[in-house]
Amino acid sequence: MKKAVVVFSGGQDSTTCLVQALKEFDEVHAITFDYGQRHKLEIEVAQSLAKELGVAAHKVMDVGLLNELAISSLTRDDIPVSHELQENGLPNSFVPGRNILFLTLAGIYAYQIGATAVITGVCETDFSGYPDCRNDFVKAMNNAMVQGMDRDFEIQTPLMWLDKAETWALADQYDALQLVREKTLTCYNGIIGDGCGDCPSCELRKVGLNSYLGDRETIMAQLVRKQTQEDK
């Protein structure tokens, strides 16, 4: 039996990954992290979606220690999310160490249930500039986890080389476009669906959606070509 663990926030990207995983694996588990993030609503959204989509199990893990250590606009209510980059060139919404911690814990969970894959929605094609969303980082984490646990499993990143328009196409490919559009929470200001329309996350999501809706046939063809190339 093929099992997978999906790192699941209830946002556009992780929901799209979850929908795909449910088609490709025999048993899918979702893991969501409560790290004292700006909007607790995303945990409720993740719980609702996991139930609706019928995952085998959904674990919500308290990792509040991350909130104590990592200062970010996503961990501090008194720091507004900014469109401007910090002196280090990163957005102030970057939470240092977040994906290191999340992937490590998801890997431990996968080890315990005998899953062969940990799936995450990180992407470096259309992304917020977070260093822990890059392919090199994921490969390094995968290698460290395999070495450290002596277990041959793979961190899969279905969205890594897709732009946001192609990510919408992927959701549509699995008949989940409306579900992802209406029921996920990507907005940094905590508004479900199309969001506030102004924060960096909403802007990226909106541009991708408008691009896809404006030329579905072309973008779906682009997605299929990329999928075909990956299969070779």
Tab-separated table of C-alpha atoms in Angstrom, residues 10 30 32 39 50-51 53 70 82 88 113 118 139 143 170 173 187 191 197 200 207 209:
chain	number	residue	atom	x	y	z
A	10	GLY	CA	-5.275	24.723	4.153
A	30	ALA	CA	-2.294	15.268	6.406
A	32	THR	CA	-0.933	20.722	10.013
A	39	HIS	CA	-4.409	33.549	11.774
A	50	ALA	CA	-9.211	17.379	5.353
A	51	LYS	CA	-12.588	16.115	6.502
A	53	LEU	CA	-11.630	15.471	1.098
A	70	ALA	CA	11.106	33.109	14.952
A	82	SER	CA	4.897	44.414	4.162
A	88	ASN	CA	18.538	40.819	4.120
A	113	ILE	CA	3.164	5.069	9.595
A	118	VAL	CA	6.293	13.464	2.257
A	139	LYS	CA	16.977	18.025	-1.792
A	143	ASN	CA	19.133	13.615	1.995
A	170	LEU	CA	-3.419	21.459	-11.754
A	173	GLN	CA	-7.154	18.961	-13.775
A	187	CYS	CA	-4.475	35.487	2.496
A	191	ILE	CA	-9.795	36.093	4.484
A	197	GLY	CA	-6.684	41.086	-2.783
A	200	PRO	CA	1.592	39.750	-1.336
A	207	VAL	CA	-2.434	37.177	-10.969
A	209	LEU	CA	-5.875	32.855	-11.426
